[in-house]
Coordinates of C-alpha atoms in Angstrom, one line a residue:
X22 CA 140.6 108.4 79.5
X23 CA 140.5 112.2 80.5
X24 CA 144.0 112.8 78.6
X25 CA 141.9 111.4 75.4
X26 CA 139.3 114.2 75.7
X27 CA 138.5 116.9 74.0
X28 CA 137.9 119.9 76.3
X29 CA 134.2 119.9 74.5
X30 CA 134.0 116.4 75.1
X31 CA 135.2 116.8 79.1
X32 CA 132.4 119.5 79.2
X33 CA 130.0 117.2 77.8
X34 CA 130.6 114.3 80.2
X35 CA 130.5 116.6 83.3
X36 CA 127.5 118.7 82.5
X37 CA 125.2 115.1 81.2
X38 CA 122.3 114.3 83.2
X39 CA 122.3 117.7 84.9
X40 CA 119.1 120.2 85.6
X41 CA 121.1 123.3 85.4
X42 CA 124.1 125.1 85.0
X43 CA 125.0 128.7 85.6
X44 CA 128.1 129.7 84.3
X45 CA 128.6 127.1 81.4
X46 CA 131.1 129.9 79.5
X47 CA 133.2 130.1 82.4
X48 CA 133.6 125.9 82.3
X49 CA 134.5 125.8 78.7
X50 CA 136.9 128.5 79.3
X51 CA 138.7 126.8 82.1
X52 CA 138.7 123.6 80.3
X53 CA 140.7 125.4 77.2
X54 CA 143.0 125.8 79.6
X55 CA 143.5 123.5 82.6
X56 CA 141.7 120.6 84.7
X57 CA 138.5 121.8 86.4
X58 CA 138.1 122.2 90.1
X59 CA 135.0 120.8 91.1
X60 CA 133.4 120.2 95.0
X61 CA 130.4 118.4 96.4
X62 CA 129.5 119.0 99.7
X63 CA 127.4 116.8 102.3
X64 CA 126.4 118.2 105.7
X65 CA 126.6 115.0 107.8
X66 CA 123.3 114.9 109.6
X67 CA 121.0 111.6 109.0
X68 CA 122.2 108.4 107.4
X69 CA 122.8 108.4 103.8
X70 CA 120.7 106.5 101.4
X71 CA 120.7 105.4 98.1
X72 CA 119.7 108.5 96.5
X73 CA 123.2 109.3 97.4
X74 CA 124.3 107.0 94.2
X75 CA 122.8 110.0 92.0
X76 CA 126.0 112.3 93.2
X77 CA 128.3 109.8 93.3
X78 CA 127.7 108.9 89.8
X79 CA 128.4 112.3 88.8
X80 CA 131.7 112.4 90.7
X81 CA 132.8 109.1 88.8
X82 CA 131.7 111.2 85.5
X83 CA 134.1 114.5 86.9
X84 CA 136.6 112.1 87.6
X85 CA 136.3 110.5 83.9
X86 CA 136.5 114.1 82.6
X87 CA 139.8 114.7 84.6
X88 CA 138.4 116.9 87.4
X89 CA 140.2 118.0 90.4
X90 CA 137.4 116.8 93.0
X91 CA 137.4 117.3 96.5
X92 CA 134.2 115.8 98.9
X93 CA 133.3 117.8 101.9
X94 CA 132.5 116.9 105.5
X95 CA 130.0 119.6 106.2
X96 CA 130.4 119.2 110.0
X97 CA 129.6 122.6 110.9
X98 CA 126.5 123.3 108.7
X99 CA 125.3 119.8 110.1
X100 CA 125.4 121.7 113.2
X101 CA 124.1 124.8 111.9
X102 CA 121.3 123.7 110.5
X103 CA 118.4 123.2 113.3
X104 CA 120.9 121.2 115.4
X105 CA 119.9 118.7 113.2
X106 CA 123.6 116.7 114.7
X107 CA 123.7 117.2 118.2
X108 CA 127.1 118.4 119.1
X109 CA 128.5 116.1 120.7
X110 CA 127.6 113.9 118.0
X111 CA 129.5 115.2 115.2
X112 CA 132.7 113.7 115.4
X113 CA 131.3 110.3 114.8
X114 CA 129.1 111.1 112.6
X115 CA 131.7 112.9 109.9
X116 CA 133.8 109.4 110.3
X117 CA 130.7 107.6 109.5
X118 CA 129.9 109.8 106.5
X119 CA 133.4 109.5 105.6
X120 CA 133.5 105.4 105.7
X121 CA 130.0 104.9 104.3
X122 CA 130.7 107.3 101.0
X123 CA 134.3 105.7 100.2
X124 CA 132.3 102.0 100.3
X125 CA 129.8 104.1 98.2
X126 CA 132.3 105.2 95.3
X127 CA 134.2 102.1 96.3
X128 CA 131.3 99.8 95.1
X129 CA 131.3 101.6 91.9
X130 CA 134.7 101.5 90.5
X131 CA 135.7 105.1 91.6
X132 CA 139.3 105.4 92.4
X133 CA 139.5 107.2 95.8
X134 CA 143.6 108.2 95.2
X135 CA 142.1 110.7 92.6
X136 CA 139.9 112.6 95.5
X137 CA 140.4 114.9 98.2
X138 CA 138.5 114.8 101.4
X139 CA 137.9 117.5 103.7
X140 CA 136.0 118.1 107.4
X141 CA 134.3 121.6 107.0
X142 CA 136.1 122.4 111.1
X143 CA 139.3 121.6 109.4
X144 CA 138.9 125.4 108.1
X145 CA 136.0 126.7 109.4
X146 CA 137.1 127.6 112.3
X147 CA 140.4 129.5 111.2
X148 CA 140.7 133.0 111.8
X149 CA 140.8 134.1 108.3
X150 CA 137.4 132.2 107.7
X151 CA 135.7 133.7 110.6
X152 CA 136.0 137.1 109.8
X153 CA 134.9 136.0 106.5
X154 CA 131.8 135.1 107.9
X155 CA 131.4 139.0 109.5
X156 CA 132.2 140.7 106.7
X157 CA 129.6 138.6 104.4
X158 CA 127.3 139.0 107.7
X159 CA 127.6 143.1 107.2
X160 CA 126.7 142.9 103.9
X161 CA 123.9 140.1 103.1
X162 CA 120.5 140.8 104.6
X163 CA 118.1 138.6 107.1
X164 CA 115.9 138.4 103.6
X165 CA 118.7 137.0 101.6
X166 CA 119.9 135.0 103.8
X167 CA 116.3 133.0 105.1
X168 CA 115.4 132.9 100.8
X169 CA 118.7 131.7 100.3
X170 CA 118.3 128.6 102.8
X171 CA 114.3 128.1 102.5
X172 CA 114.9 124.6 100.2
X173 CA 118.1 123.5 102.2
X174 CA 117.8 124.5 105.8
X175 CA 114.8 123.2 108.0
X176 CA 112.3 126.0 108.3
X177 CA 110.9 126.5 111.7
X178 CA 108.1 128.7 113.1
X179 CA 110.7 131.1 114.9
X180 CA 114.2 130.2 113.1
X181 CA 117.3 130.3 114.8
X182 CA 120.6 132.4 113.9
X183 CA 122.5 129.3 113.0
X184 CA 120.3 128.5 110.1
X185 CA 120.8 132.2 108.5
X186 CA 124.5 131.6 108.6
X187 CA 124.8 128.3 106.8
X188 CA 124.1 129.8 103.2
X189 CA 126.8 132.2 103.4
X190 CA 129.3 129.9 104.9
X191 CA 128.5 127.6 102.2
X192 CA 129.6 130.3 99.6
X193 CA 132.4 130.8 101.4
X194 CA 133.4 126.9 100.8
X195 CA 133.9 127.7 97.3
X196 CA 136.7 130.2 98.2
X197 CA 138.7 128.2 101.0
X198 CA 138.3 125.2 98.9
X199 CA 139.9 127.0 95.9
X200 CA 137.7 125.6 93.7
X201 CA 135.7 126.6 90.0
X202 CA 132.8 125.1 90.4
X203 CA 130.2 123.6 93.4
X204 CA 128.4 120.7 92.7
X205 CA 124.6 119.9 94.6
X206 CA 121.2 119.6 93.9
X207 CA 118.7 122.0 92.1
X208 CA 117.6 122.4 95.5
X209 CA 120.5 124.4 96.5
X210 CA 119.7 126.9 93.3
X211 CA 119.3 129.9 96.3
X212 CA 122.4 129.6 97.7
X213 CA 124.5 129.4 94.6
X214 CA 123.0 132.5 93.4
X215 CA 123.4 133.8 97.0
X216 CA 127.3 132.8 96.2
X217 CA 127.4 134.6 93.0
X218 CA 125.8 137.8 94.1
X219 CA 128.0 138.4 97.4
X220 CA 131.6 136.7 96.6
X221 CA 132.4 139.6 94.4
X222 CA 132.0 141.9 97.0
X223 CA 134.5 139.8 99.3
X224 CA 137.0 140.5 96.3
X225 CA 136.5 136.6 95.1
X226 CA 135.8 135.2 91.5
X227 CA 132.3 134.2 91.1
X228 CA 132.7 130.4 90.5
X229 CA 130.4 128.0 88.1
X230 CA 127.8 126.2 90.0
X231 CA 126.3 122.5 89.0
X232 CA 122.9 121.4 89.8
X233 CA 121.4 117.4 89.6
X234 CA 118.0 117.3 89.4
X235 CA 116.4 116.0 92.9
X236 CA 115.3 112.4 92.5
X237 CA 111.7 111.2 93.8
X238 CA 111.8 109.0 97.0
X239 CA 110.1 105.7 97.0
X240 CA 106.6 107.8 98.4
X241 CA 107.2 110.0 95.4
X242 CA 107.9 113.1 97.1
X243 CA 111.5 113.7 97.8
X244 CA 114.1 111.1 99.2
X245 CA 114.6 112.0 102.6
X246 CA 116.7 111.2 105.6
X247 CA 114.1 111.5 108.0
X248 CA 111.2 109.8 106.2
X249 CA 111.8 106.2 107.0
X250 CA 108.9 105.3 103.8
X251 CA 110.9 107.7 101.8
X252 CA 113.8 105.8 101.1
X253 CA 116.2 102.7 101.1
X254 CA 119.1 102.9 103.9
X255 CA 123.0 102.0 102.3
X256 CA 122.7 99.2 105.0
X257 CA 119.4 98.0 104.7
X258 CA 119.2 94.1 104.6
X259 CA 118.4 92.6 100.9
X260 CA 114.7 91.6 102.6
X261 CA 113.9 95.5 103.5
X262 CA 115.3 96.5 100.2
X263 CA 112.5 93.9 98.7
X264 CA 109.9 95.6 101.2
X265 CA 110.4 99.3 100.5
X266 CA 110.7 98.4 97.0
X267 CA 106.9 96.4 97.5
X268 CA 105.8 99.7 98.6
X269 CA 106.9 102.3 96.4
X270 CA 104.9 104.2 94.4
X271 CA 105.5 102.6 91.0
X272 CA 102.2 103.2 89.2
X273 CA 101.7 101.4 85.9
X274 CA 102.4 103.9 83.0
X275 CA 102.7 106.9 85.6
X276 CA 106.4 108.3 84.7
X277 CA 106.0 110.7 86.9
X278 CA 107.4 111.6 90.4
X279 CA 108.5 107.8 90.0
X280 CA 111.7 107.4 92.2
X281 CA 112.0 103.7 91.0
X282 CA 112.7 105.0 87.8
X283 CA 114.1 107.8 88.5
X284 CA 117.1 105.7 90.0
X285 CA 117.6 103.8 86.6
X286 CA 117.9 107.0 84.8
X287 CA 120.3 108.2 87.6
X288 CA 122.4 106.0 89.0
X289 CA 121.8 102.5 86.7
X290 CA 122.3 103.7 83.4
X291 CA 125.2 106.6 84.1
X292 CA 127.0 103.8 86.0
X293 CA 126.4 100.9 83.8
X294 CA 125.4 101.9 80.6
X295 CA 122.5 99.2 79.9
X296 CA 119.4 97.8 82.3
X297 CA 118.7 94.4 82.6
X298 CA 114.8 93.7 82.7
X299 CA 114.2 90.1 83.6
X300 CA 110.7 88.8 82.8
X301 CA 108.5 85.7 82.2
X302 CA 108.5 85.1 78.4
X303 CA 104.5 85.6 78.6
X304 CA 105.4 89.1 78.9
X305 CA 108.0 89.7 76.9
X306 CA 110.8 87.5 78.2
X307 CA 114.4 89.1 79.0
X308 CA 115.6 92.4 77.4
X309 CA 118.3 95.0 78.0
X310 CA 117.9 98.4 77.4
X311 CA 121.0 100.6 76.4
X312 CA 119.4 103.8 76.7
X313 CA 116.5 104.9 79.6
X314 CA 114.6 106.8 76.7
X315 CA 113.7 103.3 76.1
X316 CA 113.0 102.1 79.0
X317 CA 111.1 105.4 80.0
X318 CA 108.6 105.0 77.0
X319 CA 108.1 101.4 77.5
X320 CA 106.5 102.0 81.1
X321 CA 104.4 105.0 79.6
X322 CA 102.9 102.3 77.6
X323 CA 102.8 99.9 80.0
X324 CA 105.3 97.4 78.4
X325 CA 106.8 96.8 81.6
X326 CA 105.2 96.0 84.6
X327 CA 105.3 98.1 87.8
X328 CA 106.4 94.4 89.3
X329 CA 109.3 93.6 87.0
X330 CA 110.6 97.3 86.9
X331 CA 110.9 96.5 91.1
X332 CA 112.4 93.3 90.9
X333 CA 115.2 94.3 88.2
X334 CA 115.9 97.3 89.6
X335 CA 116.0 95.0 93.5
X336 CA 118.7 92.9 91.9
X337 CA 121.1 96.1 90.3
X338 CA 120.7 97.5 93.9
X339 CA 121.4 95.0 96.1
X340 CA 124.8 94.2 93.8
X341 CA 125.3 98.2 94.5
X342 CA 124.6 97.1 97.9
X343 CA 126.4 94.4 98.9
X344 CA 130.1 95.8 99.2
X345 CA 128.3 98.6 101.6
X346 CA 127.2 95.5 103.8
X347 CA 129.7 93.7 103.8
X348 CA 132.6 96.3 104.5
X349 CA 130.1 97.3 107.3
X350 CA 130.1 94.0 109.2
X351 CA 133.3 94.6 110.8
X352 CA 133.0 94.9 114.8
X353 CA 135.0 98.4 114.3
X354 CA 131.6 99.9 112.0
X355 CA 129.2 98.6 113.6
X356 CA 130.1 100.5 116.6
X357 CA 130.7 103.6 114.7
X358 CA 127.3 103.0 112.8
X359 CA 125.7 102.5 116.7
X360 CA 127.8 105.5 118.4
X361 CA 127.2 108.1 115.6
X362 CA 123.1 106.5 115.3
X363 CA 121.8 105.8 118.7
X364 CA 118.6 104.4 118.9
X365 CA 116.0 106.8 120.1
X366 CA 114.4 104.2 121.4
X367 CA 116.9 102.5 123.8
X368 CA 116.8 106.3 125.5
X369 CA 113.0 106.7 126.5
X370 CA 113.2 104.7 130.0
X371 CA 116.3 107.0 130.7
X372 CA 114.7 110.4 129.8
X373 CA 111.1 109.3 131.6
X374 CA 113.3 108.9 134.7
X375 CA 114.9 112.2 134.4
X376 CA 112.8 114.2 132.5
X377 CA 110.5 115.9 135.7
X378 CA 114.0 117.0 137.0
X379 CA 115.1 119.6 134.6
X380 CA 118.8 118.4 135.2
X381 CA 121.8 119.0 133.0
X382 CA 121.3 115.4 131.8
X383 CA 118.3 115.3 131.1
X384 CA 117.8 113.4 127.6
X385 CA 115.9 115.2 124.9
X386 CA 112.9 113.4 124.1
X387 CA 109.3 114.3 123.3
X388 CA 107.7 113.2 126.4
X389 CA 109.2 116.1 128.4
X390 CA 106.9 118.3 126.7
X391 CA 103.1 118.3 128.4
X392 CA 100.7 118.7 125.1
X393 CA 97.1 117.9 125.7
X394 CA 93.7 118.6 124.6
X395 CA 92.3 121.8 125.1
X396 CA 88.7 123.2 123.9
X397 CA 88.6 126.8 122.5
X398 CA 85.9 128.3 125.1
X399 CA 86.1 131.7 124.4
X400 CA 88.3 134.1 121.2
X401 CA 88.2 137.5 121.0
X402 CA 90.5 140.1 119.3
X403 CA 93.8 141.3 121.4
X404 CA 92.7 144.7 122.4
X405 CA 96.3 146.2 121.5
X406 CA 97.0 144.1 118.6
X407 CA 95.1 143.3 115.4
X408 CA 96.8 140.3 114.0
X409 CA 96.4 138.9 117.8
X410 CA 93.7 136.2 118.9
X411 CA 93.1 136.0 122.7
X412 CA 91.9 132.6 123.9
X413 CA 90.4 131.2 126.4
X414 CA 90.9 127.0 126.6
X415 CA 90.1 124.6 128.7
X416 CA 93.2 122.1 129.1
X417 CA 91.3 120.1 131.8
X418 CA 92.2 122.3 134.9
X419 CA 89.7 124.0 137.3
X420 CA 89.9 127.1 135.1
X421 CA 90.5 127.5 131.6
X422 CA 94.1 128.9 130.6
X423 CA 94.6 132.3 128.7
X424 CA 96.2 131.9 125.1
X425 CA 97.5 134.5 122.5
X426 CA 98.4 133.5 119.5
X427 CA 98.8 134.8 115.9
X428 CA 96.4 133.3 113.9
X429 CA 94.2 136.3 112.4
X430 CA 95.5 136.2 109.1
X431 CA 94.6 132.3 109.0
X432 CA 92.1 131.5 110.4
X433 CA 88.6 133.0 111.3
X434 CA 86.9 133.5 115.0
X435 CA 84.1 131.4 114.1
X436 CA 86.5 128.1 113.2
X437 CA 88.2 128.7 116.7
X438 CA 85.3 129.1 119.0
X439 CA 84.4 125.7 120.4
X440 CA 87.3 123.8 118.4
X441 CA 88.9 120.9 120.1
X442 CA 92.6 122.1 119.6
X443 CA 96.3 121.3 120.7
X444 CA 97.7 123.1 123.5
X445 CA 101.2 122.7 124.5
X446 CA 101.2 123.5 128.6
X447 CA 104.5 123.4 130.1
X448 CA 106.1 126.8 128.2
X449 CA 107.2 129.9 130.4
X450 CA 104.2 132.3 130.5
X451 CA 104.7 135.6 128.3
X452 CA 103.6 138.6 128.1
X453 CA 102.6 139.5 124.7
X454 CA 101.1 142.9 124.0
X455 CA 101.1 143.3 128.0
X456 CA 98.4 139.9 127.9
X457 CA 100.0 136.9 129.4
X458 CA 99.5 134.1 127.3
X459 CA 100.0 130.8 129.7
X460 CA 100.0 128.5 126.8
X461 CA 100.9 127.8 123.1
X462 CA 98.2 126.3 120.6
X463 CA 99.6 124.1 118.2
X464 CA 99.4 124.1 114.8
X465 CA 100.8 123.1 111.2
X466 CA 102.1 125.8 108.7
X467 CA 103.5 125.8 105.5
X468 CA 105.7 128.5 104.1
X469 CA 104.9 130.7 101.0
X470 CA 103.1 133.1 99.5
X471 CA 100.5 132.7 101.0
X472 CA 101.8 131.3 104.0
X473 CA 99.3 128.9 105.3
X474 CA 98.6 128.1 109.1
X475 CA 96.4 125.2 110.2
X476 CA 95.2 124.5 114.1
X477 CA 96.4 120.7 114.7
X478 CA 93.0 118.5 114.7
X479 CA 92.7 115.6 118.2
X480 CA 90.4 112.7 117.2
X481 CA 86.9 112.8 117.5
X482 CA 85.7 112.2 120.8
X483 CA 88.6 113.8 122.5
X484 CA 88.2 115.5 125.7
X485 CA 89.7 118.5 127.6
X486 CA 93.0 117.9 129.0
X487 CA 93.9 114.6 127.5
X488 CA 97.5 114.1 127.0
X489 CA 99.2 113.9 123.8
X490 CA 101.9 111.5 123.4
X491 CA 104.7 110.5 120.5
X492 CA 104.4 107.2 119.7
X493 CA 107.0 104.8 121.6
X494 CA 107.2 107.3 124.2
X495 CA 104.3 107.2 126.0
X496 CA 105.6 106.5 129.7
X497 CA 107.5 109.4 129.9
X498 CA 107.0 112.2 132.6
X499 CA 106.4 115.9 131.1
X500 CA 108.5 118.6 132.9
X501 CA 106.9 121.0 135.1
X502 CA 108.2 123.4 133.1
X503 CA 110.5 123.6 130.6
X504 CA 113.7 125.7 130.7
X505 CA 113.8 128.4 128.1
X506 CA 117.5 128.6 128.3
X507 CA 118.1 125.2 127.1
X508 CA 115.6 125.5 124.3
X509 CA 114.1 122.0 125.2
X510 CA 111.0 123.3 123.3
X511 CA 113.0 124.8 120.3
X512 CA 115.1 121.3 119.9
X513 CA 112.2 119.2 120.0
X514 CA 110.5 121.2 117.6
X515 CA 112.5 120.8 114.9
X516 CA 111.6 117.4 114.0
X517 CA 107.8 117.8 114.4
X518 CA 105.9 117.4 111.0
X519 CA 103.4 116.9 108.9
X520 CA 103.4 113.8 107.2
X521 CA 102.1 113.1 103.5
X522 CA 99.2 111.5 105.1
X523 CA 98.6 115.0 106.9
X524 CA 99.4 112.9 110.2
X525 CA 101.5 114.9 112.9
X526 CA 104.6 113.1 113.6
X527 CA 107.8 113.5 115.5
X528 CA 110.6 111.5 113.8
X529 CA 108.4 110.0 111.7
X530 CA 106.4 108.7 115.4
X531 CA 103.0 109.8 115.1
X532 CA 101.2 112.1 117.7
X533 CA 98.3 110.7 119.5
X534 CA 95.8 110.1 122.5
X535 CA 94.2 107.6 123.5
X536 CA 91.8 107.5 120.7
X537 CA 94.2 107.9 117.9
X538 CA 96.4 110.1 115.7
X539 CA 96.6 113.8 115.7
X540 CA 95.8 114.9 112.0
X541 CA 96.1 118.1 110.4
X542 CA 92.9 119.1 107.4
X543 CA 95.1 119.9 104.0
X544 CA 99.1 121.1 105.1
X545 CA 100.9 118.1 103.7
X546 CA 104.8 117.9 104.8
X547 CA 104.3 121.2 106.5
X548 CA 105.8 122.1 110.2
X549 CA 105.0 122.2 113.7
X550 CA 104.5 125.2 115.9

């Protein structure tokens, strides 16, 4: 088909559907002249899902439009980024990434002799790559580097040096990989400009860079790994795809933020060409739409149910679907699925038996950490430092533990004194402006301008010095103290949230006491810390 193209005809097919693209003169040039060189790169940290279809369809459309494609492993930035693989873990996880996309483009007529697939530590690690990485370190600043990362890379109260590095390795990709243009999300805008500001000064061309728009999860926020509610797994069972489906938000005549239709428009209609709406005649019987304009503006008016939108789009998934499954029954997958995927779970008896020791084996898990109760009895200004609170709070001890923390520029004295907070009780004591502070209060953030900080709320009711507790790991035994040179706080802390709910969760495993959840007043989605 691609030797039938025009080259304004190639351009057409691999820039449809797309949010954005820089450097659309540099395409059309290429394409005058030769195939384009095009990569997509996934870091392999949580399962794929079926937003993943929205990408793939694109590659099917590069591959239509005679691109050179190559797919890669991002092993190292999975690592990079918040540890969100554990190390050890990688391995298996880049061969299930690497099985579960092939049944992917596999289930949707893609030929996989006409792609190239790549592990990121195939190269990575090379000497020539590595002191790429210093000499873009001596030139790009901490500020360009954390703005760069802010949509891609977890943010974290005190962010680690991994998380800087990942978006200038990722420019780097687009060298080693000899391509012309990177492929991602809008979300990944920062780091493509990062790529095109600081390549140049390597002595490398400044490549084009293609941007999908990022398609609402079933909650209407975005589709996320780590939001169970957000989104539909590539092995869910047909009955969980019906469930999630139940659930989503699918408001009549609302088209936006609507990841139900959002799928049709991304993945149904690039890939197919038509939708199939079945019906009862009362309402319309039967009808296929060739084009989602159609299908859009129906909705709006409320010509198609919420209901029937669920259950035609449930049937063009679950024939999406299907291949995944069944190439994933095989004893050999499951195991992968179950070595590179352990369930968090089966570990909790393991790491309550361990977790008082402090031993090299200890597992990581949330009931190592001692969070409880505490009441603000007493908050004055640090006397050496103005954006400095000093606290006094009792955590249920004979007397009440000392606490500095940051929070002048968010939150007044008078909200603090007497406040039933979080306290988390187990850190190393620090000095901090020559006060020791002997504890951490907890609270939920979101980054910006302004940045926003919110002390986490206990139910009503609560008492000084009851403990705090994740969900499903409620038996386990906090450690005396935990080790600051294995970052057991720092680890953990990555995955505590803010849910849309303005729950506080960890893993999507909700904080709480014995009298309930552990909310937060207005930071939705925001962090931990």
């Amino acid at each position: 088909m691609a030797d039938q193209l025009s080259p304004e005809e190639k351009f057409n097919l691999i820039t449809r559907n797309l949010q954005e693209v820089l450097g659309e003169e540099k395409l059309k040039q290429v394409l005058q002249e030769r195939e384009l060189k095009v990569y997509w790169g996934t870091a392999t940290t949580g399962k794929p899902h079926v937003a993943y279809f929205v990408p793939m369809s694109k590659i099917a459309d590069f591959l239509r439009a005679g691109c050179e494609v190559t797919i890669l492993f991002a092993d190292l930035h999975a690592y990079l980024d918040n540890m969100k693989a554990p190390w050890e873990l990688l391995e298996l996880r880049v061969k299930y990434y690497e099985q579960v996309i092939k049944a992917m483009l596999e289930s949707i007529g893609v030929p996989l002799e006409k792609l190239r697939f790549i592990k990121g530590t195939d190269y990575q690690l090379s000497r020539e790559y590595t002191l790429d990485v210093y000499r873009l370190s001596s030139m790009v600043t901490e500020h360009d580097a954390k703005k760069a990362g802010a949509e891609v890379v977890k943010q974290v109260e005190h962010p680690l040096l991994s998380g800087l590095l990942y978006p200038g390795l990722q420019a780097l990709d687009e060298e080693y990989l000899k391509v012309d243009a990177q492929f991602g999300g809008v979300d990944q805008r920062k780091i493509f400009t990062l790529a095109e500001k600081y390549l140049p000064s390597l002595g490398y061309a400044k490549r084009a860079h293609l941007m999908n728009p990022m398609v609402p999860g079933l909650t209407g926020t975005k589709m996320s790994s780590s939001e169970e509610d957000s989104k539909i797994d590539l092995l869910d069972s047909k009955e969980d795809v019906k469930k999630k489906l139940k659930k989503a938000f699918c408001e009549p005549g609302n088209i936006q933020n609507n990841g139900v239709l959002s799928f049709v428009k991304h993945v149904l209609f690039p890939l197919r060409g038509e939708f199939f709406i079945k019906r009862d005649p009362k309402w319309g019987g039967d009808k296929v739409y060739t084009g989602f304009e159609e299908v859009e503006k129906d909705f709006a008016e409320e010509l198609i149910h919420p209901g029937d939108l669920k259950a035609s789009v449930e049937v063009a998934l679950n024939q999406l679907l299907d291949p995944i499954r069944k190439k994933f029954q095989s004893p050999e997958l499951r195991k992968l699925t179950n070595s590179a995927y352990p369930d968090p779970s089966k570990t909790t008896g393991k790491g309550a038996k361990t977790a008082g020791g402090g031993g090299e084996d200890d597992e990581l898990v949330p009931s190592r950490l001692d969070i409880r109760v505490g009441k603000i009895i007493s908050v004055e200004k640090h006397p050496d430092a103005d954006s400095l609170f000093l606290e006094k709070i009792d955590v249920g001890e004979p007397e009440p533990r000392t606490v500095v923390s940051g929070l002048v520029a968010y939150v007044s004295q008078e909200e603090l004194q007497d406040r039933t907070v979080l306290v988390l009780c187990n850190l190393k004591p620090q000095k901090m402006r020559g006060i020791e502070s002997q504890a951490m209060l907890l609270c939920a953030s979101v980054e910006g301008e302004p940045r926003r900080v919110e002390p986490l709320d206990p139910p009503e009711g609560s008492s000084a010095g009851e403990r705090v507790f994740v969900e499903g790991y409620e038996s386990g035994k906090a450690d005396e103290r935990l080790n600051p040179k294995k970052k057991v706080w720092e680890k953990l802390q990555v995955d505590l949230k803010i849910s849309d709910e303005c729950v506080a969760q960890w893993k999507d495993r909700k904080l709480l006491t014995k009298l309930g959840q552990i909310t937060c007043k207005t930071l939705k989605g925001g962090n931990i810390s």
